[in-house]
């Protein structure tokens, strides 16, 4: 389940705006070389610990160097950790930036390219550091209690702006009688009065709000600029004269109940005064000031309480007048706006048919694609997720991915794109990976074209008949594509053909396609998925009697929905699902969002509508052996949802198992051992119910 949200630094995701990436016509694509050596073994579970990927590539203003975060799996701590690396734009001089690699993030070049600011852990706390690139000397700039985020250099390089949580006083706790000396009493009660009081991935929220600060770039005392019981998160953009910072904030009195209605604000650095520049109902976010200071580009849409809205790129005058959309004709959600140095166009990213692109749009609304194949930040499943930056001369550094590798740093300039790192060549070029091919087919419901992808086991033989796994993405407003996926590779390595698709409701196909499931999810997307299974069977290499299905989050909803409607799958694994929409909207961590955007009314006013869309209503039809798999700390789709389905199936004597992941939030595969364990449990369950006399081997 993915509500539109941005991460509040050191706190919870505050719902702000759906920055889904989506697309147009093909742009500049990197040519791919040979994928694996002859006779190489298939991708193995232990290989997950060897994966690395590039994140947050930041190209220097002169376009000569790229600083990026090199992510790796730490087998001893069982977590992904990031280190700062530097590579020249031609791929040379690739080296670590810090003497002691560790947890580091958010590299940001100074305007003149002479310094690099970043966030790193120091004595257990995240702090801002600045490195002088000519000498390698580094200074710690802050000594703060909470993690700084959204670093932004002032135009003259003298200041750094950032956001940070400022703790506040919570509700008063009832006073107890004095505790006798040495007595061990229970923990005091936690008093909650906020609508959103916990967040998946963080747990119970610390009282307080995110505010904007500035600190001298050579170190000093941070000065808080914003105030009030409101969050001021997201990106920060200085005006060229250094007198103001433009940001987005929701400062409505009822912000807890209207989480998407943010506005663009101009923050005066001298005195912290705010001027609101936008006024429409709906999110206005991610503002960036043009190089000459005359215009502001930003993202947003008019909120009509639809499940999915295309996020558009707007531009307005610096005083907030004359706002207009530059991407109204694109019909794709855009993200990450960045002005070109000459102020005549704006770069952005978007998704089109499962492919992420970087493009630019001029002030007349003409869109030109720059690169395709951006992404690779999602390691487990082939979701969108990318990052890019632009130098003064228009050189673009971005994360590039394909089905055979997670994200690498790539650089595009002068009509040419080059992949300048190959972080997994030491592992993946010695593995026989699944080949992934695109498939288009018609939905049996209404004949709509649906896009999908087929991953074939290494050593695939078209004359054999393989078992098939239908793997369903979550969201549901999300998309899969030709991107690396450790989970898909492991299923294929175990001998399965894997089908994954983008049924109705998926992003990257426009607003009409996305809203086919508005107030109707799950529903006709069932036919889109089953039609994909039939289309693969028609190709002749899948055994129609050996079909399996799995999916997580929104894909878990659809998996539970499918087994309530057909018994043609031998087994199913329902991961972190919603089983009962009524209970879900009142126990999920974002209660003010789901009931308003996904349903016509609150559950107590539309109980029959909620029940009709709940897989629990059709549990009496289920005969498919079904495993439930959920993190015990999941706050997005709480494990109580899985428990309802598990108990109902056990009472009906349907073969059922429940796998509970200790300590895991909604991202059950966030830790590498949990990713491996998830796939291992899925494969064990499928193997238990696959009684074919011979399984394909690779």
XYZ file of C-alpha atoms in Angstrom:
698
model
C 0.000 0.000 0.000
C 1.583 3.248 -1.080
C -0.200 6.482 -0.214
C 1.286 9.563 -1.803
C 3.955 10.549 0.698
C 7.304 12.136 1.252
C 9.682 11.140 4.013
C 9.835 13.493 6.932
C 13.457 13.533 8.109
C 13.856 11.806 11.423
C 10.114 11.402 11.696
C 7.179 10.030 9.746
C 6.140 10.154 6.090
C 3.830 13.158 5.859
C 1.521 12.755 2.895
C 2.390 15.418 0.372
C 2.254 14.545 -3.319
C 2.433 11.537 -5.631
C 5.673 12.019 -7.535
C 5.194 9.068 -9.815
C 7.513 8.947 -12.816
C 5.955 8.311 -16.223
C 6.511 8.708 -20.003
C 6.475 9.782 -23.656
C 8.620 8.710 -26.634
C 11.916 6.791 -26.517
C 14.933 8.836 -25.521
C 18.621 8.034 -25.337
C 19.156 4.388 -24.367
C 22.384 2.741 -23.327
C 23.443 -0.258 -25.376
C 23.854 -3.364 -23.265
C 26.738 -5.779 -23.561
C 26.919 -9.499 -22.968
C 25.035 -10.486 -19.844
C 26.784 -13.597 -18.560
C 29.476 -16.096 -19.308
C 28.696 -19.474 -20.841
C 28.329 -22.148 -18.190
C 27.863 -19.658 -15.346
C 25.716 -20.726 -12.435
C 22.319 -19.156 -11.759
C 21.798 -16.290 -9.324
C 21.913 -17.662 -5.782
C 20.343 -16.460 -2.515
C 23.744 -15.689 -1.005
C 24.458 -13.415 -3.985
C 21.999 -10.912 -2.515
C 24.661 -9.970 0.041
C 27.092 -9.163 -2.803
C 24.831 -6.668 -4.587
C 25.785 -2.996 -4.798
C 23.992 -0.059 -6.353
C 24.493 3.633 -7.004
C 22.170 6.225 -5.477
C 21.833 10.018 -5.500
C 24.391 10.832 -8.241
C 25.371 14.514 -8.064
C 27.340 15.934 -10.967
C 29.662 18.870 -10.298
C 28.660 22.240 -11.758
C 31.392 21.965 -14.420
C 30.173 18.491 -15.463
C 33.533 16.804 -14.795
C 32.865 14.669 -11.695
C 30.010 12.753 -10.106
C 29.716 12.225 -6.363
C 27.310 9.465 -5.460
C 26.241 7.145 -2.659
C 27.509 3.602 -3.168
C 25.125 1.219 -1.432
C 26.220 -2.245 -0.339
C 24.877 -5.084 1.776
C 26.715 -5.509 5.069
C 26.602 -9.223 5.840
C 27.565 -8.664 9.477
C 24.855 -6.117 10.290
C 22.373 -7.477 7.730
C 21.650 -3.986 6.413
C 22.295 -1.817 3.392
C 24.919 0.831 4.102
C 26.007 3.802 2.014
C 29.453 5.290 1.355
C 30.412 8.347 -0.681
C 32.317 7.739 -3.915
C 33.602 9.953 -6.694
C 33.933 9.140 -10.406
C 34.917 11.302 -13.366
C 32.244 11.817 -16.002
C 34.263 9.641 -18.412
C 34.403 6.763 -15.909
C 38.001 7.307 -14.810
C 39.368 8.029 -11.318
C 36.700 5.982 -9.552
C 37.460 6.072 -5.835
C 36.000 6.370 -2.343
C 35.628 9.921 -1.136
C 36.020 9.310 2.587
C 38.928 7.663 4.366
C 36.566 5.743 6.617
C 33.649 4.439 4.542
C 30.422 4.182 6.477
C 26.927 5.542 6.599
C 26.898 8.662 4.419
C 24.312 10.293 2.183
C 23.101 13.458 0.465
C 26.215 14.720 -1.364
C 25.682 18.330 -2.519
C 28.190 20.429 -4.471
C 28.778 24.050 -3.563
C 27.827 26.518 -6.325
C 31.466 26.894 -7.413
C 32.150 23.130 -7.229
C 34.986 23.590 -4.757
C 33.294 21.934 -1.778
C 30.958 19.039 -1.148
C 28.459 18.942 1.701
C 27.050 15.640 2.899
C 25.395 13.934 5.857
C 27.248 11.219 7.765
C 27.027 9.439 11.091
C 29.213 10.766 13.881
C 29.061 9.195 17.332
C 25.711 7.660 16.468
C 24.109 10.900 15.228
C 23.773 12.227 11.696
C 25.624 15.496 11.099
C 26.439 17.783 8.165
C 30.038 17.764 6.929
C 31.797 19.824 4.267
C 34.811 18.619 2.288
C 37.189 20.943 0.424
C 37.775 19.041 -2.815
C 41.195 20.534 -3.613
C 42.773 19.541 -0.305
C 40.555 16.737 0.966
C 40.140 18.507 4.300
C 36.791 17.916 5.979
C 34.952 19.853 8.675
C 31.911 18.915 10.694
C 29.415 21.752 10.271
C 26.714 20.778 12.773
C 26.337 19.144 16.135
C 22.604 18.526 16.253
C 20.396 16.021 18.050
C 18.234 14.993 15.092
C 19.078 14.017 11.521
C 19.417 16.945 9.092
C 17.945 16.583 5.601
C 17.248 18.504 2.374
C 20.666 20.211 2.236
C 20.779 23.319 0.022
C 23.712 25.694 -0.528
C 23.124 29.429 -0.609
C 24.067 31.010 -3.965
C 27.187 32.646 -2.472
C 28.309 29.393 -0.823
C 28.319 30.913 2.656
C 25.317 29.083 4.113
C 23.671 25.676 4.137
C 19.932 25.361 4.607
C 18.449 22.115 5.884
C 15.384 20.674 7.582
C 15.278 18.948 10.945
C 12.794 17.708 13.503
C 12.282 20.035 16.448
C 10.915 18.028 19.378
C 7.833 19.340 21.090
C 5.797 18.696 24.185
C 3.202 15.985 23.832
C -0.123 15.623 25.613
C 0.012 15.748 29.384
C 0.352 12.396 31.113
C -1.728 11.798 34.220
C 0.346 12.150 37.383
C 0.884 9.035 39.471
C 1.626 8.906 43.198
C 5.328 9.092 44.064
C 7.221 5.868 43.381
C 9.004 4.390 46.396
C 12.775 4.482 46.141
C 14.041 1.370 44.365
C 10.600 0.314 43.166
C 10.275 -1.041 39.615
C 7.002 0.211 38.193
C 5.602 -0.307 34.725
C 6.471 2.057 31.876
C 4.282 5.185 31.969
C 1.278 5.360 29.689
C 1.649 6.888 26.225
C -1.010 9.545 25.575
C -1.941 10.080 21.918
C -4.017 12.906 20.470
C -2.771 13.199 16.852
C -4.601 11.642 13.899
C -1.345 10.137 12.631
C 0.616 8.956 15.633
C 2.854 6.276 14.113
C 4.570 5.624 10.820
C 5.631 2.436 9.102
C 9.396 2.164 9.305
C 9.588 4.469 12.345
C 7.032 3.214 14.844
C 5.458 5.659 17.278
C 6.255 9.221 16.291
C 8.235 11.573 18.420
C 6.307 14.710 19.254
C 7.473 17.712 17.267
C 7.589 19.249 13.792
C 10.087 19.577 10.955
C 11.507 23.069 10.526
C 13.981 24.893 8.295
C 17.417 25.934 9.542
C 20.473 27.708 8.164
C 24.045 27.198 9.327
C 27.329 28.790 8.177
C 28.951 26.479 5.625
C 32.213 26.512 7.569
C 30.493 25.542 10.822
C 28.589 27.312 13.553
C 25.271 27.366 15.319
C 22.176 26.509 13.232
C 19.449 29.137 13.247
C 15.814 28.016 13.068
C 13.806 29.971 10.494
C 10.323 28.443 10.566
C 8.062 27.981 13.548
C 4.611 26.796 14.501
C 2.941 23.415 14.788
C 3.410 22.567 11.114
C 5.892 20.498 9.128
C 8.171 22.317 6.684
C 9.804 19.431 4.891
C 10.734 18.477 1.358
C 13.192 20.257 -0.925
C 14.555 23.757 -0.352
C 15.474 26.263 -3.083
C 17.290 29.575 -2.492
C 16.515 32.721 -4.451
C 19.585 33.988 -6.395
C 20.000 37.000 -4.090
C 20.180 34.689 -1.044
C 17.427 36.615 0.727
C 14.773 33.879 0.675
C 14.232 30.147 0.533
C 11.277 28.673 -1.330
C 9.684 25.511 0.082
C 6.392 23.634 0.422
C 4.320 23.323 3.586
C 0.796 22.518 4.677
C -0.067 25.183 7.228
C -3.832 24.634 7.261
C -5.436 24.609 10.684
C -6.843 21.168 9.830
C -3.655 19.811 8.217
C -4.059 16.499 10.026
C -7.315 15.847 8.137
C -6.310 17.466 4.825
C -2.802 16.081 4.355
C -2.407 16.783 0.632
C -3.216 20.485 0.570
C 0.279 21.991 0.692
C 1.294 25.386 -0.720
C 4.500 26.957 -2.017
C 5.947 29.321 0.576
C 8.618 32.014 0.348
C 10.672 32.096 3.556
C 12.584 35.293 4.318
C 16.003 34.336 5.713
C 16.476 37.556 7.694
C 13.414 37.224 9.922
C 11.707 33.898 9.144
C 8.560 35.515 7.751
C 6.527 33.427 5.300
C 4.629 34.474 2.186
C 2.219 31.951 0.656
C 2.532 31.922 -3.152
C -0.111 29.354 -4.186
C -3.712 28.870 -3.156
C -5.392 26.050 -5.074
C -6.813 22.990 -3.326
C -4.300 20.237 -3.832
C -0.613 19.624 -3.339
C 1.973 22.146 -4.503
C 5.461 20.807 -3.814
C 9.137 20.533 -4.791
C 9.637 24.184 -5.802
C 12.817 25.244 -7.629
C 13.709 28.862 -8.348
C 14.953 29.726 -11.845
C 18.586 30.902 -12.186
C 17.504 34.503 -12.738
C 15.012 34.386 -9.865
C 12.074 35.420 -12.031
C 10.170 32.116 -11.985
C 9.452 29.137 -9.774
C 8.849 25.631 -11.126
C 6.941 23.220 -8.912
C 4.804 20.072 -8.947
C 1.148 19.573 -8.177
C -2.407 18.805 -9.244
C -5.970 19.881 -8.522
C -7.217 17.530 -5.843
C -10.562 15.883 -6.622
C -10.166 12.960 -4.200
C -9.406 10.536 -6.997
C -7.283 7.510 -6.225
C -4.740 8.559 -8.839
C -3.978 11.975 -10.262
C -1.252 12.844 -12.758
C 1.259 15.170 -11.126
C 2.081 18.061 -13.450
C 5.020 20.437 -13.694
C 3.965 24.062 -13.212
C 5.793 27.348 -13.550
C 4.752 30.684 -12.063
C 6.231 34.108 -11.593
C 8.333 34.591 -8.489
C 5.467 36.435 -6.787
C 3.079 33.507 -7.396
C 1.228 35.087 -10.301
C 0.358 33.459 -13.632
C 0.766 29.766 -12.732
C 0.536 27.393 -15.698
C 1.264 23.757 -16.408
C 4.117 22.908 -18.765
C 3.248 19.188 -18.959
C -0.549 19.231 -19.277
C -0.350 17.388 -22.606
C 2.011 14.681 -21.329
C -0.552 12.635 -19.331
C 2.224 11.230 -17.169
C 3.205 12.084 -13.617
C 6.482 13.960 -13.352
C 9.049 14.292 -10.556
C 12.341 15.921 -9.561
C 12.222 19.289 -11.369
C 15.578 21.016 -12.038
C 16.102 24.226 -14.009
C 18.580 24.264 -16.863
C 21.402 26.733 -16.215
C 20.104 29.103 -18.889
C 16.612 29.175 -17.346
C 14.950 28.274 -20.647
C 13.836 24.747 -19.745
C 13.218 22.444 -16.789
C 14.500 18.882 -16.436
C 12.342 16.226 -14.791
C 11.842 12.458 -14.600
C 8.777 10.437 -15.479
C 7.630 6.863 -16.157
C 6.199 5.655 -19.445
C 5.059 2.059 -19.882
C 7.307 0.736 -17.155
C 10.375 2.727 -18.219
C 11.767 5.710 -16.324
C 13.052 8.637 -18.359
C 14.761 11.945 -17.795
C 13.365 14.699 -20.005
C 13.265 18.455 -20.279
C 10.447 20.814 -21.142
C 10.808 24.347 -22.464
C 8.633 27.237 -21.343
C 6.258 26.614 -24.269
C 5.558 23.069 -23.031
C 7.632 21.163 -25.619
C 8.975 17.945 -24.035
C 12.230 16.326 -25.170
C 13.434 13.005 -23.773
C 17.066 12.931 -22.685
C 17.620 9.340 -21.474
C 15.715 6.113 -20.937
C 16.478 3.254 -18.549
C 16.759 5.347 -15.404
C 16.203 3.528 -12.141
C 17.558 0.549 -10.269
C 17.123 1.778 -6.699
C 14.612 -0.979 -5.888
C 16.635 -4.164 -5.387
C 13.969 -6.712 -4.511
C 11.292 -6.167 -7.138
C 11.349 -4.281 -10.475
C 9.764 -1.055 -9.275
C 10.487 2.455 -10.483
C 12.953 4.513 -8.485
C 15.707 6.712 -9.870
C 17.768 9.863 -9.311
C 19.524 12.373 -11.548
C 21.294 15.728 -11.531
C 22.315 18.238 -14.200
C 25.551 20.223 -14.654
C 25.700 23.808 -15.871
C 26.483 22.630 -19.413
C 23.483 20.264 -19.515
C 25.399 17.054 -18.776
C 23.098 14.651 -16.935
C 24.234 12.125 -14.330
C 21.630 9.511 -13.478
C 21.072 6.043 -12.088
C 20.800 3.539 -14.912
C 19.374 0.023 -14.706
C 18.355 -2.928 -16.857
C 17.065 -6.409 -16.145
C 20.628 -7.641 -15.602
C 21.949 -5.084 -13.095
C 20.854 -2.697 -10.325
C 21.584 1.000 -10.663
C 24.928 2.229 -11.928
C 26.044 5.795 -12.518
C 25.531 6.870 -16.128
C 26.346 10.176 -17.799
C 24.595 11.685 -20.842
C 26.005 14.574 -22.841
C 25.992 15.636 -26.465
C 23.534 12.954 -27.562
C 25.549 10.109 -26.024
C 24.938 8.145 -22.809
C 27.668 6.139 -21.087
C 27.459 3.835 -18.108
C 30.490 4.920 -16.083
C 30.325 2.368 -13.258
C 29.751 -1.386 -13.224
C 29.352 -2.057 -9.555
C 28.206 -5.667 -9.919
C 30.483 -6.863 -12.723
C 32.450 -8.954 -10.241
C 29.312 -10.936 -9.381
C 26.637 -10.759 -12.047
C 28.793 -11.230 -15.132
C 29.585 -14.674 -13.712
C 25.917 -15.559 -13.193
C 23.495 -16.963 -15.757
C 20.610 -14.554 -15.268
C 17.018 -14.857 -16.370
C 16.318 -13.260 -19.714
C 13.401 -10.839 -19.571
C 11.143 -10.163 -22.544
C 8.207 -7.813 -22.954
C 4.698 -9.059 -23.688
C 1.519 -7.190 -24.625
C -1.868 -8.865 -24.464
C -5.566 -7.970 -24.300
C -7.611 -8.103 -21.123
C -10.516 -10.512 -21.328
C -12.627 -7.939 -19.498
C -12.712 -5.192 -22.106
C -9.935 -5.824 -24.631
C -7.606 -3.178 -23.195
C -3.938 -3.736 -23.981
C -1.891 -4.724 -20.922
C 1.898 -4.707 -20.722
C 3.881 -7.378 -18.943
C 7.255 -9.060 -18.817
C 8.310 -12.704 -18.833
C 11.466 -13.825 -17.025
C 12.704 -17.197 -18.261
C 14.921 -19.576 -16.273
C 18.611 -19.665 -17.204
C 19.167 -22.331 -19.836
C 15.570 -21.937 -20.981
C 14.398 -24.648 -23.395
C 11.262 -23.702 -25.381
C 10.458 -27.394 -25.863
C 10.028 -27.948 -22.113
C 7.008 -27.065 -20.006
C 7.789 -24.983 -16.953
C 5.827 -24.010 -13.860
C 4.775 -20.356 -13.819
C 4.733 -17.759 -11.050
C 2.445 -14.757 -11.463
C 4.137 -12.004 -9.385
C 1.898 -8.962 -8.724
C 3.103 -5.474 -7.842
C 1.833 -3.424 -4.950
C 0.758 0.163 -4.753
C -1.615 -0.354 -6.435
C -0.656 2.954 -8.081
C 2.857 1.856 -9.063
C 4.541 0.097 -11.959
C 6.943 -2.690 -12.789
C 9.346 -2.566 -15.730
C 12.544 -3.918 -17.281
C 14.547 -3.308 -14.130
C 16.734 -5.543 -12.033
C 14.872 -7.656 -9.485
C 16.645 -10.014 -7.104
C 13.367 -11.759 -6.282
C 12.444 -12.384 -9.925
C 15.954 -13.686 -10.596
C 15.740 -16.101 -7.663
C 12.341 -17.439 -8.771
C 13.696 -17.981 -12.289
C 16.854 -19.604 -10.944
C 14.607 -22.092 -9.117
C 13.137 -23.155 -12.460
C 10.032 -20.980 -12.737
C 8.882 -18.838 -15.619
C 7.903 -15.549 -13.964
C 5.202 -13.241 -15.299
C 4.876 -9.728 -13.942
C 2.556 -7.141 -15.436
C 1.037 -3.691 -15.042
C -2.736 -4.226 -14.788
C -5.252 -1.376 -14.817
C -4.505 1.038 -12.022
C -0.780 0.896 -12.699
C 1.032 4.157 -13.227
C 2.952 5.115 -16.396
C -0.062 4.736 -18.717
C -1.916 7.961 -18.017
C -4.614 9.185 -15.673
C -7.548 7.375 -17.274
C -5.822 3.966 -17.053
C -4.746 4.607 -13.460
C -8.247 5.550 -12.363
C -9.918 2.494 -13.863
C -9.681 1.132 -10.314
C -10.954 4.288 -8.594
C -13.341 3.037 -5.893
C -13.129 -0.337 -7.663
C -9.976 -2.026 -6.360
C -9.575 -4.948 -6.379
C -11.876 -5.704 -9.270
C -11.404 -5.825 -13.021
C -7.609 -5.878 -12.592
C -8.208 -9.567 -11.854
C -9.038 -10.128 -15.524
C -5.938 -8.238 -16.652
C -3.729 -10.559 -14.614
C -5.455 -13.819 -15.525
C -5.386 -12.830 -19.199
C -1.619 -12.445 -18.880
C -1.315 -15.961 -17.504
C -3.362 -17.278 -20.434
C -1.212 -15.334 -22.912
C 1.958 -16.960 -21.581
C 0.391 -20.419 -21.573
C -0.473 -19.930 -25.241
C 3.227 -19.696 -26.009
C 3.511 -23.387 -25.232
C 6.303 -23.619 -22.666
C 4.236 -23.282 -19.460
C 2.435 -26.206 -17.841
C -1.146 -24.986 -17.259
C -1.443 -27.378 -14.323
C 1.528 -25.876 -12.489
C 0.533 -22.267 -11.869
C 1.445 -20.274 -8.757
C 0.676 -16.734 -7.656
C 2.175 -14.252 -5.208
C 2.297 -10.528 -4.571
C 3.003 -8.055 -1.800
C 1.000 -5.183 -0.339
C -1.416 -4.213 -3.142
C -0.206 -7.372 -4.875
C -1.091 -9.273 -1.719
C -4.616 -7.868 -1.935
C -4.904 -9.104 -5.521
C -3.422 -12.504 -4.673
C -6.026 -12.994 -1.942
C -8.693 -11.739 -4.364
C -7.577 -14.187 -7.059
C -7.771 -17.303 -4.865
C -11.289 -16.249 -3.885
C -12.280 -16.367 -7.553
C -10.412 -19.265 -9.113
C -8.837 -22.543 -8.083
C -6.516 -22.851 -11.075
C -3.387 -21.949 -9.064
C -1.716 -24.769 -7.160
C -0.601 -22.514 -4.341
C -0.490 -18.844 -3.390
C 1.627 -16.637 -1.136
C -0.202 -13.535 0.057
C 2.387 -11.053 1.346
C 1.529 -8.107 3.641
C -2.065 -7.792 2.331
C -5.231 -5.913 3.111
C -7.922 -8.500 3.794
C -10.616 -6.316 5.341
C -10.805 -2.715 4.133
C -12.970 -1.648 7.069
C -10.367 -2.632 9.650
C -7.467 -1.512 7.445
C -8.436 2.152 7.067
C -8.790 2.481 10.834
C -5.566 0.677 11.790
C -3.124 1.696 9.046
C -0.559 4.382 9.793
C -2.087 6.942 7.399
C -5.770 7.038 8.381
C -6.570 10.470 6.933
C -5.638 9.352 3.431
C -7.060 5.951 2.507
C -10.729 6.391 3.407
C -10.897 9.721 1.586
C -9.114 8.847 -1.659
C -9.830 5.129 -2.086
C -13.435 4.970 -0.902
C -16.603 7.023 -1.386
C -17.146 7.545 2.350
C -15.807 6.513 5.769
C -16.377 2.835 6.573
C -19.208 3.445 9.018
C -21.103 5.216 6.236
C -20.375 2.707 3.458
C -19.826 -0.635 5.185
C -21.264 -2.671 2.299
C -18.898 -0.999 -0.194
C -15.891 -1.817 1.988
C -17.018 -5.404 2.458
C -17.661 -5.974 -1.247
C -14.036 -5.089 -2.016
C -12.531 -7.096 0.843
C -10.964 -10.518 0.165
C -12.352 -11.695 3.522
C -15.830 -11.593 1.947
C -14.863 -14.370 -0.468
C -12.843 -16.572 1.861
C -15.607 -19.168 1.612
C -14.611 -19.755 -2.012
C -10.920 -20.383 -1.335
C -9.536 -23.879 -1.812
C -5.988 -22.925 -2.919
C -3.228 -23.699 -0.393
C -2.315 -20.217 0.835
C 0.599 -18.834 2.821
C 0.410 -15.440 4.558
C 3.706 -13.556 4.947
C 3.892 -10.255 6.860
C 6.237 -8.272 9.094
C 5.187 -8.289 12.715
C 5.827 -4.534 12.989
C 3.993 -3.653 9.751
C 2.068 -0.433 10.307
C 0.939 0.097 6.706
C -0.949 -3.205 6.333
C -0.941 -4.417 9.933
C -0.414 -8.108 10.560
C -3.940 -8.290 11.957
C -5.046 -8.256 8.312
C -3.079 -11.440 7.622
C -4.308 -12.980 10.853
C -7.934 -12.575 9.753
C -7.353 -14.437 6.498
C -5.200 -17.098 8.147
C -7.758 -17.830 10.855
C -10.675 -17.946 8.407
C -8.807 -20.368 6.134
C -7.778 -22.584 9.051
C -11.376 -22.699 10.294
C -12.371 -23.811 6.793
C -9.577 -26.437 6.798
C -7.868 -24.928 3.759
C -4.112 -25.705 3.816
C -2.657 -22.516 5.244
C 0.519 -21.211 6.851
C 1.390 -17.856 8.366
C 4.970 -16.588 8.226
C 5.627 -13.715 10.623
C 8.817 -11.685 10.128
C 10.047 -10.475 13.552
C 10.974 -6.810 13.736
C 9.996 -6.105 10.124
C 7.852 -3.189 9.025
C 5.968 -3.123 5.705
C 9.242 -3.389 3.790
C 9.728 -7.005 4.761
C 12.643 -7.401 2.337
C 14.500 -4.278 3.497
C 17.181 -6.369 5.197
C 19.026 -8.745 2.871
C 18.439 -11.818 5.047
C 14.706 -11.035 5.039
C 14.716 -10.725 1.238
C 16.377 -14.139 1.020
C 14.002 -15.543 3.632
C 10.960 -14.199 1.853
C 11.903 -15.900 -1.417
C 12.904 -19.099 0.399
C 9.507 -19.326 2.100
C 7.665 -18.642 -1.151
C 9.646 -21.336 -2.979
C 9.228 -23.839 -0.155
C 5.463 -23.345 -0.166
C 5.213 -23.634 -3.930
C 7.429 -26.717 -3.900
C 5.260 -28.340 -1.253
C 2.228 -28.156 -3.540
C 3.970 -28.863 -6.839
C 3.610 -32.629 -7.177
C 4.843 -32.801 -10.778
C 7.057 -35.876 -11.265
C 9.954 -33.751 -12.499
C 10.908 -30.166 -11.764
C 13.052 -28.320 -14.311
C 16.644 -27.888 -13.210
C 19.230 -25.322 -14.297
